[in-house]
Amino acid sequence: MIKPLVSSTLLALTLCGCATTPPLASSPAATPIAFAGAVSAADPRAQAAGEEMLARGGSATDAAIAVMLALTVVEPQSSGIGGGGFMVRGTEAGGVETFDGRETAPAGATPEWFLDPDGKVPPFIESVRSGLSVGVPGNVALAAKAHREHGKLAWAELFGPAIRLAREGFEMNPRLNGMLAMAKDRSAHTAAARALFFDASGNPKPVGTRITNEPLARTFEKIAAAGPEAFYSGDLAQEIAATVAADTPHDGAMTYSDITSYEAKAREGVCGSYRGYRICTMGPPTSGGVAVLQILGQLERFDLAALGEQNPVTWHLFVESQRLAYADRELYLADSDYVSVPVAGLVDPDYLAQRSALISADATLPNAVAGTPRGAPQSLSDGDEPVEHGTTHFAVVDAQRTMVSYTSTVEGPFGSGLMVGGFFLNNELTDFSRSPEVDGKPVANRVEGGKRPRSSMSPTVIWDPEGKPFLAVGAAGGATIPVQTARSIVGAIDFGLSARAILGLPFIMAFDDKVMVEEGTWLEEQASAFRALGHGEVFVREAPVKAGAVLRGPKGWDSARDPRLDGKIETP
Ligand code: GLU
């Protein structure tokens, strides 16, 4: 078992480059503390796993992988090795790489995959709680590929904190407890999960209970010792395929060879600029990165800093830009290995300027429809992908100022509810449009064998106008993800806010022609201002959002997790 090299307090002090770092009481007064990096994760125990890797001399990639593994244990509702993710890496010199560990549909899947025998789309939850929703998991392959290229520590070392948490136990927190109860149809679906998380009377184990997950500790040990092959072949892969197939109601179910043939892919990053800052993010099969660049690009001609952070007009402009970006997203974004996605056209500054011209500071666009970017394919229809709430985002900067931004997911809470080896299997395939065509036109994001479902995840890294690493950011929360990410970037660049403040900015988003504003924030009082600007229906609710960031402020790097996480159970 790996022991931490230094106490967690010392780690926090040496790792935090933030303004509030106190001097180390026990260190010689004249010895400067070397910057070891900063880690943001939704759960402090997973953050500590990443910090431990940095303290051992690991790279940002090592730390991010250790966080992903630890989150499989302590935040199983959101992400894990039974799911997938996207990782963006940006170096101090400006290099960018992006890794696609998105789940894939089995080779036997067809566009009618989710339809009832009578050709109808069933209720959403029926598709979720089924082998039909499970894609071949991608996180272990992503981690292995990224580690081969950028790991400094031994592969097995990255598993140390996660194995410790699984074997020695971790405390049930209110968030996990609440999600176990809220999504019980998935969290308690298998005997294996009931044994881990529920008491004899069928209730989630109380907050404060020590939870151990020995099956997961053993799974990790196998993958740590034998490499990713222990996941993508052999007993575990057989068990995944058999478990999924047993729950799949028609032909084409996931096979062993679907799992052995899985590959994480290196993709070209999608980059743009905003007020002189260089922004690089993830391209298809996620729609998130393109949407973030579009929202920002369309906003650039407005002086948001002058308008101010507490001005309804600022957020009206933001919403209008988001509506335009989402109209494009609905129509064009899908797995670019299967359909032609006009990425370059969608983020082209001339196209964004044309789109931006549709935005007015004192009126609302009656109808935000998709544009026609260069390279747009003809004859596509919008799909029927739902808004879901799962997922987790983490971000790391290391001593070399390499930034890693990684969003990891099992899709909805506890994924499909199916469990193998102590981890939940995702329901990522419900991110496809379950309707293969609408009005006789194909949907770009329809199911196809081997295809990756469209995502909203938007892990992003940013350099300041001098080219220095500045921000690694992203979010969880389904379709809200690009909005949260763009909002956080506006907070950092336009308003110069701290890491925690950019994540804590009130949330606002348009859903079709309705605007949601976050309950308990100053926006709530502004419904009439938004209506006066032409927004028909403004509704108030708690925001299902969760972002994470590491940000370089005037006094150094700081990390933060979404302030909404503190003590809230309804955040995924
Ligand atoms: N599966 C979703 C996606 O890839 C994320 C789910 C969520 O965050 O709720 O976009």
XYZ file of C-alpha atoms and ligand atoms in Angstrom:
582
model
C 0.000 0.000 0.000
C 1.237 3.464 -0.805
C 1.627 5.760 2.158
C 1.324 9.523 1.712
C 4.750 11.085 1.747
C 3.657 14.086 3.754
C 0.659 14.967 5.852
C -2.383 16.239 4.050
C -2.021 19.633 5.746
C 1.504 19.996 4.499
C 0.384 18.876 1.053
C -2.325 21.470 0.973
C 0.138 24.149 1.923
C 2.803 23.175 -0.552
C 0.351 22.526 -3.328
C -1.704 25.639 -3.083
C -0.191 28.472 -5.042
C -2.971 30.739 -3.949
C -2.827 34.092 -2.319
C -3.985 32.793 1.015
C -1.184 30.256 1.453
C 0.252 30.820 4.895
C 3.968 30.258 5.466
C 4.840 26.787 6.680
C 5.341 27.023 10.426
C 7.856 24.208 10.505
C 9.892 25.150 7.453
C 13.028 27.263 7.706
C 11.938 30.856 7.199
C 14.249 31.496 4.261
C 13.392 28.367 2.262
C 10.925 29.218 -0.507
C 8.292 26.587 -1.099
C 8.529 25.229 -4.619
C 5.252 25.355 -6.514
C 4.047 21.766 -6.770
C 0.792 22.448 -8.553
C -2.913 22.661 -7.800
C -5.812 20.230 -8.122
C -9.552 20.816 -8.292
C -12.008 17.943 -7.855
C -15.622 17.692 -6.781
C -14.649 15.555 -3.784
C -11.803 16.526 -1.428
C -10.710 12.883 -1.075
C -10.207 12.662 -4.813
C -8.481 16.023 -4.822
C -6.096 14.647 -2.183
C -5.353 11.688 -4.479
C -4.259 14.088 -7.199
C -2.239 16.174 -4.773
C -0.491 13.053 -3.552
C 0.654 12.315 -7.102
C 1.972 15.844 -7.559
C 3.812 15.638 -4.240
C 5.477 12.458 -5.478
C 6.749 14.317 -8.516
C 3.959 13.172 -10.797
C 2.732 15.104 -13.808
C -0.641 16.781 -14.180
C -1.654 13.726 -16.219
C -0.677 11.378 -13.379
C -2.630 13.487 -10.910
C -5.719 13.666 -13.125
C -5.741 9.877 -13.566
C -5.454 9.346 -9.796
C -8.403 11.720 -9.328
C -10.477 9.839 -11.926
C -9.787 6.540 -10.140
C -10.506 7.936 -6.673
C -13.786 9.446 -7.871
C -14.857 5.966 -9.003
C -14.817 5.101 -5.289
C -16.120 8.202 -3.542
C -18.440 9.721 -6.158
C -19.817 6.628 -7.912
C -23.013 8.477 -8.800
C -21.133 10.670 -11.238
C -18.227 8.942 -12.894
C -15.828 6.059 -12.857
C -13.988 3.373 -14.755
C -17.349 2.045 -15.938
C -17.811 5.258 -17.894
C -15.870 7.552 -20.161
C -14.518 11.041 -20.482
C -12.512 13.636 -22.315
C -9.183 15.105 -21.307
C -7.471 18.216 -22.640
C -3.807 18.875 -21.879
C -2.078 22.195 -22.437
C 1.603 22.854 -21.813
C 3.392 25.982 -20.667
C 4.739 26.393 -24.201
C 1.227 26.300 -25.628
C 1.070 22.695 -26.857
C -2.370 21.084 -26.878
C -3.511 17.501 -26.932
C -6.973 16.110 -26.454
C -7.924 12.558 -25.528
C -11.276 11.000 -26.335
C -12.304 8.213 -23.956
C -15.962 8.384 -24.932
C -17.963 5.174 -24.709
C -18.871 3.407 -27.948
C -22.038 1.688 -29.087
C -21.651 -2.048 -29.703
C -20.867 -2.965 -33.321
C -24.310 -4.572 -33.544
C -26.213 -1.390 -32.630
C -28.502 0.105 -35.276
C -30.354 3.436 -35.583
C -33.488 1.707 -34.225
C -31.550 0.561 -31.147
C -33.816 2.148 -28.542
C -37.153 1.802 -30.316
C -39.913 -0.467 -29.022
C -40.940 -3.442 -31.172
C -43.688 -1.186 -32.520
C -41.137 1.466 -33.548
C -41.915 3.950 -30.740
C -39.419 5.714 -28.468
C -40.032 4.299 -24.948
C -40.018 6.391 -21.738
C -36.492 7.665 -21.135
C -35.892 5.844 -17.863
C -36.688 2.496 -19.515
C -33.824 3.089 -21.934
C -31.504 4.082 -19.082
C -32.150 1.008 -16.930
C -31.215 -1.414 -19.644
C -28.188 -2.984 -21.266
C -29.169 -0.896 -24.293
C -27.770 2.227 -22.640
C -24.317 0.862 -21.823
C -21.437 1.880 -24.049
C -18.007 0.238 -23.951
C -16.290 2.173 -21.131
C -13.433 4.450 -22.165
C -11.838 5.921 -19.054
C -9.250 3.197 -18.446
C -8.112 3.326 -22.089
C -7.945 7.121 -21.979
C -5.909 6.978 -18.779
C -3.528 4.388 -20.197
C -2.983 6.325 -23.415
C -2.422 9.634 -21.614
C -0.133 7.958 -19.085
C 1.969 6.282 -21.791
C 2.567 9.696 -23.304
C 2.748 11.964 -20.276
C 3.037 9.898 -17.106
C 6.039 10.337 -14.858
C 5.023 7.951 -12.094
C 4.554 4.220 -12.534
C 1.055 3.237 -13.731
C 0.436 1.155 -10.608
C 1.295 4.093 -8.369
C -1.675 6.070 -9.698
C -4.013 3.455 -8.231
C -2.651 3.746 -4.667
C -5.087 6.316 -3.249
C -8.124 4.762 -4.972
C -7.267 1.287 -3.680
C -6.790 2.693 -0.198
C -10.143 4.486 -0.294
C -11.935 1.393 -1.573
C -10.314 -1.066 0.838
C -9.962 0.983 4.011
C -13.190 2.829 3.422
C -14.495 6.333 3.076
C -17.223 8.197 4.854
C -20.692 8.333 3.314
C -21.332 12.019 2.690
C -24.712 13.739 2.363
C -24.344 14.088 -1.391
C -23.844 10.364 -2.059
C -26.474 9.463 0.512
C -28.991 11.798 -1.124
C -28.262 10.570 -4.626
C -28.551 6.916 -3.549
C -32.058 7.690 -2.305
C -33.037 9.925 -5.215
C -31.949 7.495 -7.944
C -32.700 4.303 -6.043
C -34.079 2.577 -9.121
C -30.496 2.599 -10.403
C -28.369 2.781 -7.251
C -30.100 -0.263 -5.716
C -30.684 -2.142 -8.969
C -28.163 -4.923 -8.287
C -27.506 -7.044 -5.204
C -23.849 -6.022 -5.456
C -24.687 -2.325 -5.163
C -27.239 -2.918 -2.408
C -24.585 -4.741 -0.396
C -22.192 -1.816 -0.749
C -24.422 1.170 -0.187
C -27.679 0.097 1.501
C -28.589 -1.200 4.955
C -30.674 -4.285 5.739
C -33.917 -2.336 5.582
C -33.148 -1.089 2.095
C -32.206 2.482 2.955
C -28.962 4.133 1.920
C -26.414 3.679 4.715
C -26.533 6.767 6.914
C -24.296 9.760 6.445
C -21.059 9.153 8.308
C -21.032 5.377 7.735
C -17.678 3.997 6.627
C -18.163 2.443 3.190
C -15.700 -0.103 1.900
C -15.688 -1.491 -1.637
C -13.438 -4.541 -1.648
C -14.583 -5.722 -5.123
C -13.457 -2.388 -6.542
C -10.156 -2.522 -4.639
C -9.506 -5.903 -6.288
C -10.498 -4.628 -9.720
C -8.073 -1.723 -9.332
C -5.304 -4.076 -8.201
C -5.731 -6.164 -11.342
C -5.611 -3.152 -13.651
C -2.721 -1.647 -11.684
C -0.709 -4.847 -12.006
C -1.571 -5.978 -15.539
C -2.372 -2.676 -17.248
C -5.479 -1.707 -19.206
C -5.585 -5.198 -20.774
C -6.970 -6.403 -17.441
C -10.003 -4.236 -18.176
C -10.346 -4.662 -21.940
C -9.753 -8.432 -22.072
C -9.966 -11.457 -19.837
C -12.413 -12.076 -17.011
C -13.477 -8.503 -16.410
C -14.255 -7.825 -20.081
C -16.156 -11.133 -20.271
C -18.159 -10.161 -17.235
C -18.964 -6.701 -18.591
C -20.142 -8.129 -21.911
C -22.208 -10.862 -20.237
C -23.804 -8.438 -17.763
C -24.770 -5.983 -20.481
C -25.979 -8.660 -22.895
C -28.162 -10.274 -20.225
C -29.999 -6.965 -19.894
C -30.285 -6.156 -23.602
C -33.705 -6.999 -25.019
C -32.745 -7.608 -28.639
C -29.912 -8.627 -30.957
C -26.719 -6.670 -31.294
C -25.805 -6.603 -27.579
C -22.303 -5.716 -26.452
C -19.835 -8.539 -27.117
C -16.411 -9.392 -25.773
C -14.908 -8.224 -29.035
C -16.639 -4.829 -28.720
C -14.628 -4.442 -25.528
C -11.288 -5.803 -26.785
C -11.460 -3.506 -29.809
C -12.113 -0.295 -27.823
C -9.613 2.501 -28.406
C -9.167 5.864 -26.752
C -8.498 8.390 -29.506
C -6.171 11.338 -29.761
C -8.210 14.108 -31.402
C -7.240 17.455 -32.681
C -8.061 20.132 -30.125
C -10.428 22.914 -31.125
C -8.984 26.334 -30.372
C -10.181 29.890 -30.581
C -9.558 33.178 -28.886
C -11.484 35.509 -26.615
C -10.173 38.992 -25.839
C -6.640 37.885 -26.627
C -6.755 34.747 -24.496
C -6.189 31.465 -26.329
C -8.819 28.852 -25.560
C -8.408 25.183 -26.438
C -11.053 22.606 -25.847
C -12.480 19.276 -26.928
C -14.001 18.703 -30.350
C -16.478 16.026 -31.478
C -17.885 13.690 -30.384
C -18.586 16.304 -27.776
C -20.532 19.399 -28.673
C -19.300 21.148 -25.548
C -16.065 22.682 -26.745
C -17.531 24.078 -29.957
C -20.459 25.524 -28.003
C -18.107 27.223 -25.522
C -16.087 28.807 -28.338
C -19.253 29.918 -30.099
C -20.818 31.461 -26.990
C -17.616 33.403 -26.279
C -16.907 34.341 -29.898
C -20.397 35.755 -30.358
C -20.049 37.773 -27.133
C -16.686 39.292 -27.921
C -18.029 42.483 -29.538
C -19.896 43.395 -26.315
C -17.996 45.090 -23.505
C -19.120 42.819 -20.703
C -16.559 44.208 -18.263
C -18.070 47.678 -18.691
C -21.618 46.353 -18.406
C -20.620 44.598 -15.207
C -21.200 41.288 -13.566
C -24.392 42.310 -11.734
C -26.224 43.640 -14.753
C -29.145 41.758 -16.326
C -28.049 42.992 -19.776
C -24.746 41.101 -19.410
C -26.603 37.862 -18.802
C -29.238 38.612 -21.430
C -26.419 38.852 -23.990
C -24.935 35.663 -22.616
C -28.256 33.828 -22.950
C -28.794 35.085 -26.495
C -25.359 33.874 -27.491
C -26.032 30.541 -25.855
C -29.333 30.145 -27.714
C -27.578 30.635 -31.045
C -24.787 28.234 -30.146
C -27.251 25.597 -28.985
C -29.263 25.826 -32.194
C -26.098 24.911 -34.112
C -25.196 22.256 -31.584
C -28.557 20.521 -31.929
C -28.290 20.313 -35.674
C -24.640 19.674 -36.441
C -22.777 18.091 -33.548
C -22.224 14.344 -33.355
C -19.393 11.813 -33.735
C -17.274 13.214 -36.569
C -16.040 9.720 -37.408
C -19.594 8.976 -38.590
C -21.058 12.252 -39.787
C -19.497 15.325 -41.258
C -19.317 17.983 -38.533
C -18.369 21.463 -39.811
C -16.180 22.254 -36.794
C -13.933 24.783 -38.543
C -16.954 26.572 -40.010
C -18.755 26.670 -36.680
C -15.904 28.409 -34.865
C -14.764 30.561 -37.772
C -14.530 34.191 -36.554
C -16.388 35.487 -39.634
C -19.236 33.072 -39.066
C -19.353 33.969 -35.368
C -19.407 37.674 -36.239
C -22.409 37.051 -38.534
C -24.163 35.135 -35.811
C -23.288 37.748 -33.215
C -24.922 40.407 -35.374
C -28.241 38.686 -34.596
C -27.816 39.533 -30.901
C -29.261 42.757 -29.566
C -28.642 44.296 -26.152
C -32.250 45.435 -25.800
C -34.330 42.732 -27.436
C -34.634 38.974 -27.643
C -34.268 36.973 -30.820
C -37.747 35.632 -31.546
C -36.348 32.392 -32.806
C -32.784 31.110 -32.422
C -32.242 28.803 -35.364
C -29.111 27.085 -36.591
C -26.930 28.953 -39.049
C -25.170 27.659 -42.129
C -21.479 27.486 -41.335
C -18.928 26.663 -44.017
C -19.021 22.910 -44.680
C -22.508 22.427 -43.246
C -24.093 19.176 -44.412
C -27.600 19.361 -45.800
C -30.781 17.731 -44.592
C -30.260 17.043 -40.928
C -32.867 17.174 -38.184
C -32.616 18.078 -34.508
C -32.521 15.020 -32.267
C -34.294 14.226 -29.022
C -31.395 13.973 -26.591
C -32.481 14.620 -23.007
C -31.019 16.891 -20.353
C -29.305 14.656 -17.800
C -27.375 15.279 -14.633
C -24.334 13.211 -13.793
C -20.644 13.623 -14.362
C -17.708 15.296 -12.678
C -14.963 17.687 -13.742
C -11.440 17.944 -12.394
C -8.503 20.131 -13.291
C -4.815 20.090 -12.488
C -1.801 22.290 -13.022
C 1.594 20.828 -12.201
C 4.989 22.235 -11.329
C 5.812 22.634 -15.040
C 2.601 24.663 -15.486
C 1.091 21.938 -17.625
C -2.687 22.149 -17.357
C -5.004 19.154 -17.543
C -8.756 19.482 -17.740
C -10.683 16.186 -17.548
C -14.434 15.588 -17.477
C -15.475 12.058 -16.551
C -18.944 10.553 -16.517
C -21.229 7.553 -16.207
C -23.963 9.805 -17.745
C -26.947 9.874 -15.353
C -26.713 9.138 -11.627
C -25.159 5.649 -11.175
C -25.277 5.149 -14.953
C -27.387 2.179 -16.002
C -27.401 0.819 -12.445
C -25.616 -2.323 -13.664
C -22.531 -3.144 -11.652
C -19.417 -5.210 -12.341
C -16.297 -5.475 -10.181
C -17.514 -2.842 -7.697
C -18.178 -0.098 -10.277
C -21.273 1.093 -12.099
C -21.639 0.685 -15.850
C -22.604 3.857 -17.686
C -25.806 4.693 -19.547
C -23.931 6.890 -22.015
C -25.743 5.569 -25.090
C -28.848 7.496 -24.040
C -26.823 10.562 -25.094
C -27.644 9.475 -28.641
C -30.856 10.709 -30.156
C -33.138 7.745 -29.629
C -35.160 8.829 -32.641
C -33.090 7.982 -35.713
C -34.894 10.475 -37.905
C -37.271 13.374 -37.555
C -39.598 14.553 -40.347
C -37.983 12.022 -42.666
C -34.525 13.513 -42.187
C -31.748 11.646 -40.369
C -30.511 12.912 -37.029
C -26.707 13.344 -37.009
C -26.545 11.916 -33.478
C -28.538 8.736 -34.212
C -27.240 5.393 -32.938
C -24.845 3.477 -35.184
C -22.606 0.477 -34.477
C -19.276 1.557 -32.942
C -20.278 5.234 -32.871
C -19.725 7.539 -29.887
C -22.750 9.460 -28.591
C -22.690 13.218 -28.669
C -21.630 14.771 -25.400
C -21.851 18.202 -23.829
C -18.632 17.893 -21.883
C -16.243 20.751 -22.425
C -12.885 20.383 -20.678
C -10.985 23.531 -21.565
C -7.534 25.064 -21.057
C -6.666 28.731 -21.551
C -3.519 30.846 -21.972
C -3.456 34.578 -21.235
C -2.578 37.178 -23.898
C 1.139 36.755 -23.051
C 0.796 33.039 -23.765
C 1.079 31.964 -20.127
C -1.117 29.147 -18.771
C -4.116 30.769 -17.132
C -7.113 28.531 -16.534
C -8.216 24.889 -16.739
C -11.970 24.595 -16.378
C -14.999 22.446 -17.134
C -18.220 21.237 -15.590
C -20.785 18.506 -15.019
C -24.513 18.761 -15.586
C -25.488 17.465 -19.027
C -26.589 20.164 -21.419
C -25.710 22.872 -18.890
C -21.992 22.043 -19.168
C -20.935 24.399 -21.998
C -22.957 27.195 -20.396
C -21.241 26.707 -17.039
C -17.853 26.568 -18.710
C -18.418 29.703 -20.802
C -19.843 31.551 -17.784
C -16.754 30.660 -15.710
C -14.465 31.878 -18.497
C -16.353 35.176 -18.712
C -15.973 35.441 -14.927
C -12.213 34.990 -15.133
C -11.497 37.066 -18.246
C -14.120 39.833 -18.192
C -14.571 40.213 -14.464
C -11.168 39.085 -13.137
C -12.766 36.906 -10.456
C -11.110 34.226 -8.304
C -11.424 30.490 -8.995
C -14.189 30.045 -6.449
C -16.014 33.176 -7.582
C -16.121 32.161 -11.254
C -17.706 28.857 -10.281
C -20.106 30.571 -7.914
C -21.459 33.024 -10.491
C -25.234 32.678 -10.633
C -26.394 30.256 -13.274
C -28.648 31.268 -16.149
C -29.532 29.313 -19.261
C -32.133 29.234 -22.009
C -34.036 26.027 -22.570
C -35.772 26.542 -25.894
C -37.623 29.852 -25.453
C -37.639 29.736 -21.647
C -34.938 31.134 -19.413
C -33.930 29.490 -16.174
C -32.358 31.593 -13.437
C -30.807 30.161 -10.333
C -32.797 30.224 -7.128
C -31.328 32.187 -4.259
C -29.204 34.468 -6.449
C -29.631 38.119 -7.396
C -30.872 36.974 -10.821
C -34.013 35.687 -9.173
C -35.063 39.275 -8.482
C -34.471 40.188 -12.125
C -37.181 38.117 -13.797
C -39.024 41.288 -14.772
C -35.848 42.789 -16.283
C -35.439 39.700 -18.450
C -39.090 39.799 -19.434
C -38.698 43.465 -20.385
C -35.852 42.396 -22.698
C -38.273 40.038 -24.410
C -37.688 36.706 -22.682
C -41.157 35.188 -22.527
C -40.990 32.722 -19.688
C -38.448 33.128 -16.893
C -38.437 30.392 -14.303
C -36.498 30.064 -11.086
C -34.999 26.839 -9.799
C -32.010 25.376 -8.065
C -29.295 24.894 -10.628
C -28.093 21.333 -11.244
C -24.572 22.532 -11.904
C -21.072 21.583 -10.761
C -17.961 23.131 -12.252
C -14.292 22.907 -11.301
C -11.219 24.987 -12.105
C -7.603 25.818 -11.463
C -6.914 29.475 -12.203
C -3.830 31.674 -12.103
C -4.712 34.842 -10.221
C -2.554 37.869 -9.453
C -0.817 35.977 -6.634
C -0.519 32.531 -8.128
C -2.538 29.427 -8.927
C -5.688 28.672 -7.040
C -8.029 25.705 -7.236
C -11.717 25.557 -6.463
C -14.682 23.271 -6.603
C -18.216 24.437 -7.107
C -19.407 26.213 -3.938
C -22.808 24.573 -4.439
C -21.221 21.245 -3.522
C -20.835 22.203 0.093
C -23.589 20.464 1.944
C -25.958 20.088 -0.991
C -27.368 16.739 -1.966
C -29.145 17.639 -5.148
C -25.995 18.521 -7.026
C -24.933 15.478 -9.081
N -23.405 12.270 -20.459
C -23.415 13.688 -20.519
C -22.472 14.191 -21.568
O -21.586 13.521 -21.948
C -23.075 14.302 -19.247
C -24.079 13.946 -18.229
C -24.231 14.967 -17.195
O -23.315 15.697 -16.884
O -25.320 15.025 -16.656
O -22.605 15.284 -22.001
